[in-house]
Amino acid sequence: MGFLLIIESILLMISAAVSFYYHEISGDAFLISASIAIGVGVIFRLVGAETREQFIGKREGFLVVGLSWVVLSAFGMLPFIFSGVIPKVSDAYFETMSGFTTTGSTIIPNVDVVPLGLLFWRCLTQWVGGLGIVVFALAVLPIIGGNASFLFDAETTGIARDRFQPRVTQVAKRLLLTYVTITAIIAVLLWLGPMNAFDAICQAMSTASTGGFSTKQDSIAYWNSAYIDYVISIFMFIGGINFSLIYFLFKGQYKKLFQNEELKWYFLIYITFTAVVTVGLIYSGKISIAEDAFRTSLFQVTSAITTTGFSTADFTSWGPFYMFLIYCLMMICACAGSTSGGIKVIRIVVLFKNAVNEFKRQVHPNAILPVRINNQVLPVDIVTKILAFIFLYLLILFVSFLVLSFTGIGFEDSITASVSCMGNVGLGSLSDSGHFGHLSDTAKWYLSFLMLTGRLELFTILSLFMPAFWRK
């Protein structure tokens, strides 16, 4: 935790530099926050250095990863409070947790009036949280003994990963290099369009992390540019791909992409929903120009399936059919090992294949019918865990509907907020308010917990509350 707080203090000082560059008084808030973060970080390091225990096991890995989002969000909210932009603790914590978990939900009614330094900090939290705070730490700093793979496994998502280096720190460095490269490419392409350098960098960080925070209240619709829409759509889609596959693509190992079954399903779902929405919008007369309908559909479908949350149009005004399709995408989401949230395509594929096998067993009860992914048999315990995950995911959503309804939120808004925060989608609006700021403090704290639980895919966080997890 000391390592992570020191890293956060550096990020806060970078944001302070941005504030001072634009002659904003919010720079002082960043310097104070950075001083507090580095002070506590050094104390944690000194306390930790005294222990003789060097082993990092599964319990320690889960605890560190869970605490990393909680603690860094607590320190990351300080600039909002000290600057006076978000004076309430519950609001500032919600905003920061939304950033680090790449959710993109906000309590700010109008981001156009927020100082540029704080807008940069919002996007930076998403960029750091996109690949994972712990992965960044593993890439930058050495692990003090023990099995670092427990930290890596607790943070990264998915049922299987291609590890392209034997050491976890090397894996983290390769992922970080890939992540930085993609972000730089996006920033340059956006800067070549109608965006200035500041907006291009911030939007690039939000796109690469599939986060959704924007420097404009109207999100990407502000620029009204087909070029920007297509660039961001392409890179949102790339952000939904397993980062290991993207790395292999950079290395010229194209076969791994074409052989990956999850990627095939991801692309099939993507083009199918885009086609359906495009045809529907043209046929219903909601958008008469074919290219506009295609571009709008492509952008909104990509934003939903990758849980980015950017928008160029209000899909809720299209009608219940399109809302249902978009919500389905928010539930399915993109690939495991990507920066997106949600259930993930691979789990849906396993669930579908297992259901098909159950029908076959009705005819051939003694047949051995394993679930295969990428032509490899998936162990039964993995299939069982996936079924448990999906059941638990839906159960938590149902409980969240009840909890939020109890706090006074309407039925439709309870569903919207739960799906958005649990899947780290960041719809950006509740009813006509356009933000989450009007919710009660209880609802904001609960949604912050929901964002964290969804970001770490349930088991990492919920295991910490199970007494059996701590028994030897």
CSV table of C-alpha atoms in Angstrom, one decimal:
chain,number,residue,atom,x,y,z
A,1,MET,CA,0.0,0.0,0.0
A,2,GLY,CA,2.9,2.3,0.7
A,3,PHE,CA,4.2,1.7,-2.9
A,4,LEU,CA,0.8,2.4,-4.4
A,5,LEU,CA,0.4,5.7,-2.4
A,6,ILE,CA,3.8,6.9,-3.5
A,7,ILE,CA,2.8,6.2,-7.1
A,8,GLU,CA,-0.5,8.1,-6.5
A,9,SER,CA,1.4,11.1,-5.1
A,10,ILE,CA,3.4,11.3,-8.3
A,11,LEU,CA,0.2,11.2,-10.4
A,12,LEU,CA,-1.2,14.0,-8.2
A,13,MET,CA,1.9,16.1,-8.8
A,14,ILE,CA,1.5,15.6,-12.6
A,15,SER,CA,-2.0,16.9,-12.3
A,16,ALA,CA,-0.7,19.8,-10.2
A,17,ALA,CA,1.6,20.6,-13.1
A,18,VAL,CA,-1.3,20.7,-15.5
A,19,SER,CA,-3.2,23.0,-13.2
A,20,PHE,CA,-0.3,25.4,-12.8
A,21,TYR,CA,0.3,25.3,-16.6
A,22,TYR,CA,-3.3,26.7,-17.0
A,23,HIS,CA,-2.8,29.1,-14.1
A,24,GLU,CA,-5.5,27.4,-11.9
A,25,ILE,CA,-5.6,27.7,-8.1
A,26,SER,CA,-6.5,24.0,-8.0
A,27,GLY,CA,-2.8,23.2,-8.3
A,28,ASP,CA,-2.4,24.0,-4.6
A,29,ALA,CA,-5.1,21.4,-3.8
A,30,PHE,CA,-3.1,18.8,-5.8
A,31,LEU,CA,0.2,19.7,-4.0
A,32,ILE,CA,-1.4,19.3,-0.6
A,33,SER,CA,-3.0,16.0,-1.6
A,34,ALA,CA,0.3,14.7,-3.0
A,35,SER,CA,2.1,15.7,0.2
A,36,ILE,CA,-0.4,13.8,2.3
A,37,ALA,CA,-0.3,10.7,0.0
A,38,ILE,CA,3.5,10.5,-0.1
A,39,GLY,CA,3.7,11.1,3.7
A,40,VAL,CA,1.4,8.3,4.5
A,41,GLY,CA,3.0,6.1,1.8
A,42,VAL,CA,6.5,6.6,3.3
A,43,ILE,CA,5.1,5.7,6.8
A,44,PHE,CA,3.5,2.5,5.4
A,45,ARG,CA,6.8,1.6,3.7
A,46,LEU,CA,8.7,2.1,7.0
A,47,VAL,CA,6.2,0.1,9.0
A,48,GLY,CA,6.2,-2.6,6.3
A,49,ALA,CA,10.0,-2.8,6.2
A,50,GLU,CA,10.1,-3.8,9.9
A,51,THR,CA,8.3,-7.1,9.3
A,52,ARG,CA,10.1,-10.3,8.7
A,53,GLU,CA,7.1,-11.8,6.8
A,54,GLN,CA,8.1,-11.8,3.1
A,55,PHE,CA,5.4,-14.1,1.6
A,56,ILE,CA,2.5,-12.8,-0.4
A,57,GLY,CA,-0.2,-15.5,-0.5
A,58,LYS,CA,-3.7,-15.6,-1.8
A,59,ARG,CA,-5.2,-13.9,1.2
A,60,GLU,CA,-2.7,-11.1,1.2
A,61,GLY,CA,-3.1,-10.7,-2.6
A,62,PHE,CA,-6.8,-10.4,-2.4
A,63,LEU,CA,-6.6,-8.0,0.6
A,64,VAL,CA,-4.0,-5.7,-1.1
A,65,VAL,CA,-5.9,-5.5,-4.3
A,66,GLY,CA,-9.2,-4.8,-2.6
A,67,LEU,CA,-7.6,-2.1,-0.3
A,68,SER,CA,-5.8,-0.5,-3.3
A,69,TRP,CA,-9.0,0.8,-4.8
A,70,VAL,CA,-10.5,1.7,-1.4
A,71,VAL,CA,-7.4,3.6,0.0
A,72,LEU,CA,-6.3,5.2,-3.3
A,73,SER,CA,-9.8,6.5,-3.9
A,74,ALA,CA,-9.8,8.0,-0.4
A,75,PHE,CA,-6.6,9.9,-1.1
A,76,GLY,CA,-7.5,10.5,-4.7
A,77,MET,CA,-10.7,12.4,-3.6
A,78,LEU,CA,-8.7,15.0,-1.7
A,79,PRO,CA,-8.1,17.4,-4.6
A,80,PHE,CA,-11.8,17.6,-5.2
A,81,ILE,CA,-12.4,18.5,-1.6
A,82,PHE,CA,-9.5,20.9,-1.1
A,83,SER,CA,-10.3,22.7,-4.3
A,84,GLY,CA,-14.0,23.1,-3.2
A,85,VAL,CA,-15.3,21.7,-6.5
A,86,ILE,CA,-16.8,18.7,-4.7
A,87,PRO,CA,-16.9,19.6,-1.0
A,88,LYS,CA,-18.9,16.5,0.3
A,89,VAL,CA,-16.9,13.4,1.1
A,90,SER,CA,-19.5,11.0,-0.2
A,91,ASP,CA,-19.6,12.9,-3.5
A,92,ALA,CA,-15.8,13.1,-3.9
A,93,TYR,CA,-15.3,9.5,-3.0
A,94,PHE,CA,-18.0,8.4,-5.5
A,95,GLU,CA,-16.3,10.5,-8.2
A,96,THR,CA,-12.9,9.1,-7.5
A,97,MET,CA,-14.0,5.5,-7.2
A,98,SER,CA,-15.9,5.9,-10.5
A,99,GLY,CA,-12.6,7.0,-12.0
A,100,PHE,CA,-10.3,4.3,-10.6
A,101,THR,CA,-12.9,1.5,-11.5
A,102,THR,CA,-13.3,3.0,-15.0
A,103,THR,CA,-17.0,3.3,-14.4
A,104,GLY,CA,-17.4,6.9,-15.6
A,105,SER,CA,-20.5,7.8,-13.6
A,106,THR,CA,-20.4,11.3,-12.2
A,107,ILE,CA,-22.0,13.5,-9.6
A,108,ILE,CA,-20.9,16.7,-11.3
A,109,PRO,CA,-23.9,18.5,-12.9
A,110,ASN,CA,-21.7,20.4,-15.4
A,111,VAL,CA,-18.1,19.4,-16.1
A,112,ASP,CA,-17.7,22.4,-18.4
A,113,VAL,CA,-17.1,24.6,-15.4
A,114,VAL,CA,-14.6,22.2,-13.6
A,115,PRO,CA,-10.9,23.4,-13.7
A,116,LEU,CA,-8.8,21.7,-16.3
A,117,GLY,CA,-6.4,20.2,-13.8
A,118,LEU,CA,-9.3,18.3,-12.1
A,119,LEU,CA,-10.7,17.2,-15.5
A,120,PHE,CA,-7.2,15.8,-16.2
A,121,TRP,CA,-7.1,14.1,-12.8
A,122,ARG,CA,-10.5,12.4,-13.5
A,123,CYS,CA,-9.3,11.0,-16.8
A,124,LEU,CA,-5.9,10.0,-15.3
A,125,THR,CA,-7.6,8.0,-12.5
A,126,GLN,CA,-9.5,6.0,-15.2
A,127,TRP,CA,-6.3,5.5,-17.2
A,128,VAL,CA,-4.4,4.1,-14.2
A,129,GLY,CA,-7.4,2.0,-13.1
A,130,GLY,CA,-8.0,0.7,-16.6
A,131,LEU,CA,-5.2,-1.8,-16.7
A,132,GLY,CA,-5.1,-2.0,-12.9
A,133,ILE,CA,-3.4,-0.2,-10.1
A,134,VAL,CA,-1.6,-3.4,-9.0
A,135,VAL,CA,-0.4,-4.2,-12.5
A,136,PHE,CA,1.1,-0.7,-12.7
A,137,ALA,CA,2.8,-1.3,-9.3
A,138,LEU,CA,4.2,-4.6,-10.5
A,139,ALA,CA,5.5,-3.0,-13.7
A,140,VAL,CA,7.2,-0.1,-11.9
A,141,LEU,CA,8.4,-1.5,-8.6
A,142,PRO,CA,9.9,-4.8,-7.5
A,143,ILE,CA,8.0,-7.2,-5.4
A,144,ILE,CA,9.4,-7.8,-2.0
A,145,GLY,CA,9.7,-11.6,-2.1
A,146,GLY,CA,6.8,-14.0,-2.1
A,147,ASN,CA,4.6,-15.1,-4.9
A,148,ALA,CA,3.6,-12.0,-6.8
A,149,SER,CA,1.2,-13.9,-9.1
A,150,PHE,CA,-1.4,-13.8,-6.4
A,151,LEU,CA,-1.5,-10.0,-6.7
A,152,PHE,CA,-1.6,-10.3,-10.5
A,153,ASP,CA,-4.3,-13.0,-10.4
A,154,ALA,CA,-6.5,-11.1,-7.9
A,155,GLU,CA,-6.5,-8.0,-10.1
A,156,THR,CA,-6.6,-9.2,-13.7
A,157,THR,CA,-9.8,-10.8,-14.9
A,158,GLY,CA,-10.8,-13.8,-17.0
A,159,ILE,CA,-10.8,-17.6,-16.8
A,160,ALA,CA,-7.6,-18.1,-18.7
A,161,ARG,CA,-4.8,-15.9,-19.9
A,162,ASP,CA,-1.8,-16.2,-22.3
A,163,ARG,CA,1.2,-15.3,-20.3
A,164,PHE,CA,3.9,-14.2,-22.7
A,165,GLN,CA,6.7,-13.9,-20.1
A,166,PRO,CA,7.5,-16.3,-17.2
A,167,ARG,CA,7.8,-13.5,-14.6
A,168,VAL,CA,4.7,-11.6,-13.4
A,169,THR,CA,6.7,-8.3,-13.3
A,170,GLN,CA,7.6,-8.9,-17.0
A,171,VAL,CA,4.0,-9.6,-17.8
A,172,ALA,CA,3.0,-6.3,-16.2
A,173,LYS,CA,5.6,-4.4,-18.0
A,174,ARG,CA,4.5,-5.8,-21.4
A,175,LEU,CA,0.9,-5.0,-20.7
A,176,LEU,CA,1.8,-1.5,-19.5
A,177,LEU,CA,3.9,-0.9,-22.7
A,178,THR,CA,1.0,-2.0,-24.9
A,179,TYR,CA,-1.4,0.2,-22.9
A,180,VAL,CA,0.8,3.3,-23.2
A,181,THR,CA,1.4,2.7,-26.9
A,182,ILE,CA,-2.4,2.5,-27.6
A,183,THR,CA,-3.1,5.6,-25.6
A,184,ALA,CA,-0.4,7.6,-27.4
A,185,ILE,CA,-1.8,6.5,-30.8
A,186,ILE,CA,-5.3,7.6,-29.8
A,187,ALA,CA,-4.1,10.9,-28.5
A,188,VAL,CA,-2.2,11.7,-31.7
A,189,LEU,CA,-5.2,10.7,-33.9
A,190,LEU,CA,-7.6,12.8,-31.9
A,191,TRP,CA,-5.3,15.7,-31.9
A,192,LEU,CA,-5.1,15.5,-35.7
A,193,GLY,CA,-8.9,16.1,-35.7
A,194,PRO,CA,-10.8,19.0,-34.3
A,195,MET,CA,-9.6,18.4,-30.7
A,196,ASN,CA,-6.9,20.4,-29.0
A,197,ALA,CA,-4.0,18.7,-27.3
A,198,PHE,CA,-5.5,18.7,-23.8
A,199,ASP,CA,-8.8,17.3,-24.9
A,200,ALA,CA,-7.1,14.7,-27.1
A,201,ILE,CA,-4.9,13.4,-24.2
A,202,CYS,CA,-7.9,13.3,-21.8
A,203,GLN,CA,-10.2,11.6,-24.3
A,204,ALA,CA,-7.4,9.2,-25.2
A,205,MET,CA,-6.9,8.1,-21.6
A,206,SER,CA,-10.7,7.6,-21.2
A,207,THR,CA,-10.9,5.6,-24.4
A,208,ALA,CA,-7.9,3.3,-23.8
A,209,SER,CA,-9.3,2.5,-20.3
A,210,THR,CA,-12.9,2.2,-21.6
A,211,GLY,CA,-13.7,4.6,-18.8
A,212,GLY,CA,-16.0,7.3,-20.3
A,213,PHE,CA,-15.0,10.5,-18.4
A,214,SER,CA,-15.0,13.4,-20.8
A,215,THR,CA,-13.8,17.0,-20.6
A,216,LYS,CA,-17.1,18.2,-22.1
A,217,GLN,CA,-20.6,18.0,-20.6
A,218,ASP,CA,-22.0,16.7,-24.0
A,219,SER,CA,-19.3,14.0,-24.1
A,220,ILE,CA,-18.1,13.1,-27.6
A,221,ALA,CA,-21.2,14.7,-29.2
A,222,TYR,CA,-19.6,18.1,-28.4
A,223,TRP,CA,-17.2,17.9,-31.3
A,224,ASN,CA,-19.9,16.7,-33.8
A,225,SER,CA,-17.2,15.1,-35.9
A,226,ALA,CA,-17.5,11.9,-37.9
A,227,TYR,CA,-13.7,11.5,-37.8
A,228,ILE,CA,-13.6,11.5,-34.0
A,229,ASP,CA,-16.6,9.2,-33.8
A,230,TYR,CA,-14.9,6.6,-35.9
A,231,VAL,CA,-11.5,6.9,-34.3
A,232,ILE,CA,-13.0,6.5,-30.8
A,233,SER,CA,-15.3,3.7,-31.9
A,234,ILE,CA,-12.4,1.7,-33.3
A,235,PHE,CA,-10.2,2.1,-30.2
A,236,MET,CA,-13.1,1.5,-27.8
A,237,PHE,CA,-13.5,-1.8,-29.6
A,238,ILE,CA,-9.8,-2.5,-29.3
A,239,GLY,CA,-10.0,-1.7,-25.6
A,240,GLY,CA,-12.6,-4.5,-25.2
A,241,ILE,CA,-10.1,-7.1,-26.5
A,242,ASN,CA,-7.8,-9.1,-24.2
A,243,PHE,CA,-4.7,-7.1,-23.8
A,244,SER,CA,-2.5,-10.2,-24.2
A,245,LEU,CA,-3.9,-10.6,-27.7
A,246,ILE,CA,-3.2,-7.0,-28.5
A,247,TYR,CA,0.4,-7.5,-27.4
A,248,PHE,CA,0.7,-10.5,-29.6
A,249,LEU,CA,-0.7,-8.5,-32.5
A,250,PHE,CA,2.0,-5.9,-32.0
A,251,LYS,CA,4.5,-8.8,-32.1
A,252,GLY,CA,3.1,-10.0,-35.4
A,253,GLN,CA,1.6,-13.2,-34.0
A,254,TYR,CA,-1.7,-12.8,-35.8
A,255,LYS,CA,-2.8,-16.4,-35.5
A,256,LYS,CA,-3.5,-16.0,-31.8
A,257,LEU,CA,-6.2,-13.4,-32.7
A,258,PHE,CA,-7.9,-15.5,-35.4
A,259,GLN,CA,-7.8,-18.6,-33.2
A,260,ASN,CA,-9.3,-17.0,-30.1
A,261,GLU,CA,-12.9,-18.1,-29.7
A,262,GLU,CA,-13.9,-15.3,-27.4
A,263,LEU,CA,-12.7,-12.7,-29.8
A,264,LYS,CA,-14.8,-14.3,-32.6
A,265,TRP,CA,-17.9,-14.2,-30.5
A,266,TYR,CA,-17.2,-10.7,-29.3
A,267,PHE,CA,-16.9,-9.5,-32.9
A,268,LEU,CA,-20.0,-11.4,-34.0
A,269,ILE,CA,-22.1,-9.9,-31.2
A,270,TYR,CA,-20.7,-6.5,-32.0
A,271,ILE,CA,-21.5,-6.5,-35.7
A,272,THR,CA,-24.9,-8.1,-35.2
A,273,PHE,CA,-26.1,-5.5,-32.7
A,274,THR,CA,-24.7,-2.7,-34.8
A,275,ALA,CA,-26.5,-3.9,-37.8
A,276,VAL,CA,-29.8,-4.4,-36.0
A,277,VAL,CA,-29.7,-1.0,-34.4
A,278,THR,CA,-28.7,0.7,-37.7
A,279,VAL,CA,-31.5,-1.0,-39.7
A,280,GLY,CA,-34.0,-0.2,-36.9
A,281,LEU,CA,-33.1,3.5,-36.8
A,282,ILE,CA,-33.4,3.9,-40.5
A,283,TYR,CA,-36.6,1.8,-40.8
A,284,SER,CA,-38.3,3.7,-37.9
A,285,GLY,CA,-37.3,7.0,-39.4
A,286,LYS,CA,-35.4,8.1,-36.3
A,287,ILE,CA,-32.3,8.8,-38.4
A,288,SER,CA,-33.0,9.1,-42.1
A,289,ILE,CA,-29.4,9.3,-43.4
A,290,ALA,CA,-27.8,5.9,-43.7
A,291,GLU,CA,-24.3,7.0,-42.8
A,292,ASP,CA,-25.5,8.9,-39.7
A,293,ALA,CA,-27.5,5.9,-38.6
A,294,PHE,CA,-24.6,3.6,-39.0
A,295,ARG,CA,-22.1,5.9,-37.2
A,296,THR,CA,-24.4,6.6,-34.4
A,297,SER,CA,-25.3,2.9,-34.0
A,298,LEU,CA,-21.6,1.9,-34.2
A,299,PHE,CA,-20.6,4.4,-31.5
A,300,GLN,CA,-23.4,3.6,-29.0
A,301,VAL,CA,-23.1,-0.2,-29.5
A,302,THR,CA,-19.3,0.0,-29.0
A,303,SER,CA,-19.6,2.3,-26.0
A,304,ALA,CA,-22.1,-0.1,-24.4
A,305,ILE,CA,-20.4,-3.4,-25.1
A,306,THR,CA,-17.0,-2.1,-23.9
A,307,THR,CA,-18.6,-0.4,-20.9
A,308,THR,CA,-17.0,2.9,-21.9
A,309,GLY,CA,-20.0,5.1,-21.4
A,310,PHE,CA,-19.2,7.8,-24.1
A,311,SER,CA,-22.2,9.1,-26.0
A,312,THR,CA,-23.0,10.9,-29.2
A,313,ALA,CA,-26.8,10.4,-28.9
A,314,ASP,CA,-29.4,9.8,-26.2
A,315,PHE,CA,-30.3,6.1,-26.9
A,316,THR,CA,-33.1,6.3,-24.3
A,317,SER,CA,-35.1,8.5,-26.6
A,318,TRP,CA,-35.0,5.8,-29.3
A,319,GLY,CA,-37.6,3.7,-27.6
A,320,PRO,CA,-37.8,0.6,-25.3
A,321,PHE,CA,-36.5,-1.9,-28.0
A,322,TYR,CA,-33.2,-0.1,-28.4
A,323,MET,CA,-32.9,0.4,-24.7
A,324,PHE,CA,-33.3,-3.3,-24.2
A,325,LEU,CA,-30.6,-4.0,-26.8
A,326,ILE,CA,-28.1,-1.6,-25.2
A,327,TYR,CA,-28.8,-2.9,-21.7
A,328,CYS,CA,-28.1,-6.5,-23.0
A,329,LEU,CA,-24.8,-5.3,-24.3
A,330,MET,CA,-24.0,-3.7,-20.9
A,331,MET,CA,-24.6,-7.1,-19.3
A,332,ILE,CA,-22.6,-9.1,-21.8
A,333,CYS,CA,-19.7,-6.7,-22.3
A,334,ALA,CA,-16.4,-7.4,-23.9
A,335,CYS,CA,-13.5,-9.9,-23.5
A,336,ALA,CA,-11.8,-11.1,-20.3
A,337,GLY,CA,-8.4,-9.6,-19.8
A,338,SER,CA,-9.6,-6.2,-21.2
A,339,THR,CA,-10.3,-2.9,-19.5
A,340,SER,CA,-14.0,-3.4,-19.8
A,341,GLY,CA,-16.3,-4.5,-17.0
A,342,GLY,CA,-19.4,-6.7,-16.9
A,343,ILE,CA,-19.9,-10.4,-17.1
A,344,LYS,CA,-17.6,-10.8,-20.2
A,345,VAL,CA,-18.2,-12.7,-23.5
A,346,ILE,CA,-16.3,-15.8,-22.5
A,347,ARG,CA,-18.6,-16.5,-19.6
A,348,ILE,CA,-21.6,-16.1,-21.8
A,349,VAL,CA,-20.1,-18.5,-24.3
A,350,VAL,CA,-19.3,-21.1,-21.6
A,351,LEU,CA,-22.9,-20.7,-20.2
A,352,PHE,CA,-24.3,-21.3,-23.7
A,353,LYS,CA,-22.1,-24.3,-24.5
A,354,ASN,CA,-22.9,-25.9,-21.1
A,355,ALA,CA,-26.6,-25.4,-21.7
A,356,VAL,CA,-26.3,-27.1,-25.1
A,357,ASN,CA,-24.5,-30.0,-23.5
A,358,GLU,CA,-27.4,-30.4,-21.0
A,359,PHE,CA,-29.8,-30.8,-23.8
A,360,LYS,CA,-27.6,-33.4,-25.4
A,361,ARG,CA,-27.4,-35.3,-22.0
A,362,GLN,CA,-31.2,-35.6,-22.1
A,363,VAL,CA,-30.7,-37.9,-25.1
A,364,HIS,CA,-27.4,-39.4,-24.1
A,365,PRO,CA,-27.3,-39.4,-20.3
A,366,ASN,CA,-24.0,-41.4,-20.1
A,367,ALA,CA,-22.1,-39.3,-22.6
A,368,ILE,CA,-19.1,-37.3,-21.5
A,369,LEU,CA,-19.6,-33.8,-23.0
A,370,PRO,CA,-17.0,-31.4,-21.8
A,371,VAL,CA,-17.1,-27.6,-22.6
A,372,ARG,CA,-14.4,-26.7,-25.0
A,373,ILE,CA,-12.8,-23.3,-25.4
A,374,ASN,CA,-10.2,-22.7,-28.1
A,375,ASN,CA,-10.3,-26.5,-28.8
A,376,GLN,CA,-9.3,-27.2,-25.2
A,377,VAL,CA,-11.4,-28.9,-22.6
A,378,LEU,CA,-12.4,-26.5,-19.8
A,379,PRO,CA,-12.0,-28.1,-16.3
A,380,VAL,CA,-15.3,-28.8,-14.6
A,381,ASP,CA,-14.3,-26.6,-11.6
A,382,ILE,CA,-13.9,-23.6,-14.0
A,383,VAL,CA,-17.3,-24.2,-15.5
A,384,THR,CA,-18.8,-24.4,-12.0
A,385,LYS,CA,-17.1,-21.2,-11.0
A,386,ILE,CA,-18.5,-19.4,-14.1
A,387,LEU,CA,-22.0,-20.6,-13.4
A,388,ALA,CA,-21.6,-19.4,-9.8
A,389,PHE,CA,-20.3,-16.1,-11.0
A,390,ILE,CA,-23.2,-15.4,-13.3
A,391,PHE,CA,-25.7,-16.4,-10.6
A,392,LEU,CA,-24.0,-14.2,-8.0
A,393,TYR,CA,-23.8,-11.3,-10.5
A,394,LEU,CA,-27.6,-11.4,-11.2
A,395,LEU,CA,-28.3,-11.9,-7.5
A,396,ILE,CA,-26.3,-8.8,-6.5
A,397,LEU,CA,-28.1,-6.8,-9.2
A,398,PHE,CA,-31.4,-7.9,-7.8
A,399,VAL,CA,-30.4,-7.0,-4.3
A,400,SER,CA,-29.1,-3.7,-5.6
A,401,PHE,CA,-32.5,-2.9,-7.1
A,402,LEU,CA,-34.0,-3.4,-3.7
A,403,VAL,CA,-31.4,-1.4,-1.8
A,404,LEU,CA,-31.5,1.6,-4.1
A,405,SER,CA,-35.3,1.5,-4.2
A,406,PHE,CA,-35.3,1.6,-0.4
A,407,THR,CA,-33.2,4.8,-0.5
A,408,GLY,CA,-35.9,6.5,-2.5
A,409,ILE,CA,-34.7,6.0,-6.1
A,410,GLY,CA,-37.4,5.1,-8.6
A,411,PHE,CA,-37.7,1.6,-10.1
A,412,GLU,CA,-36.2,2.5,-13.5
A,413,ASP,CA,-33.4,4.5,-12.0
A,414,SER,CA,-32.6,1.7,-9.6
A,415,ILE,CA,-32.1,-0.7,-12.5
A,416,THR,CA,-30.1,1.9,-14.5
A,417,ALA,CA,-27.8,2.7,-11.6
A,418,SER,CA,-27.2,-0.9,-10.6
A,419,VAL,CA,-26.4,-2.1,-14.1
A,420,SER,CA,-24.3,0.9,-14.7
A,421,CYS,CA,-22.1,0.7,-11.6
A,422,MET,CA,-22.0,-3.1,-11.3
A,423,GLY,CA,-20.8,-3.4,-14.9
A,424,ASN,CA,-18.6,-0.3,-14.7
A,425,VAL,CA,-20.5,1.2,-17.6
A,426,GLY,CA,-21.1,4.8,-16.5
A,427,LEU,CA,-24.3,5.7,-18.3
A,428,GLY,CA,-23.8,9.2,-17.1
A,429,SER,CA,-27.5,9.9,-16.4
A,430,LEU,CA,-30.4,9.0,-14.2
A,431,SER,CA,-33.8,10.0,-15.6
A,432,ASP,CA,-33.4,13.6,-16.7
A,433,SER,CA,-30.8,14.7,-14.2
A,434,GLY,CA,-27.7,13.8,-16.3
A,435,HIS,CA,-25.7,12.8,-13.2
A,436,PHE,CA,-25.8,10.9,-9.8
A,437,GLY,CA,-25.4,14.0,-7.6
A,438,HIS,CA,-29.0,14.1,-6.5
A,439,LEU,CA,-28.8,10.6,-4.9
A,440,SER,CA,-28.6,10.2,-1.1
A,441,ASP,CA,-25.3,9.6,0.6
A,442,THR,CA,-26.4,6.0,1.4
A,443,ALA,CA,-27.0,5.3,-2.3
A,444,LYS,CA,-23.6,6.9,-3.3
A,445,TRP,CA,-21.6,4.8,-0.7
A,446,TYR,CA,-23.5,1.7,-1.8
A,447,LEU,CA,-22.9,2.4,-5.5
A,448,SER,CA,-19.2,3.0,-4.8
A,449,PHE,CA,-19.0,-0.4,-3.2
A,450,LEU,CA,-20.9,-1.9,-6.2
A,451,MET,CA,-18.4,-0.3,-8.6
A,452,LEU,CA,-15.5,-1.8,-6.7
A,453,THR,CA,-17.1,-5.2,-6.5
A,454,GLY,CA,-17.9,-5.2,-10.3
A,455,ARG,CA,-14.4,-4.0,-11.2
A,456,LEU,CA,-12.7,-6.9,-9.3
A,457,GLU,CA,-15.3,-9.4,-10.5
A,458,LEU,CA,-17.1,-10.2,-7.3
A,459,PHE,CA,-15.0,-13.0,-5.7
A,460,THR,CA,-11.9,-10.8,-4.9
A,461,ILE,CA,-14.0,-8.4,-2.8
A,462,LEU,CA,-16.7,-10.7,-1.5
A,463,SER,CA,-14.1,-13.3,-0.3
A,464,LEU,CA,-12.8,-10.8,2.1
A,465,PHE,CA,-16.1,-10.8,4.0
A,466,MET,CA,-16.2,-14.6,4.2
A,467,PRO,CA,-14.9,-16.0,7.6
A,468,ALA,CA,-13.9,-19.3,5.9
A,469,PHE,CA,-11.5,-17.4,3.7
A,470,TRP,CA,-9.4,-16.3,6.6
A,471,ARG,CA,-9.2,-19.7,8.4
A,472,LYS,CA,-6.0,-21.7,8.0
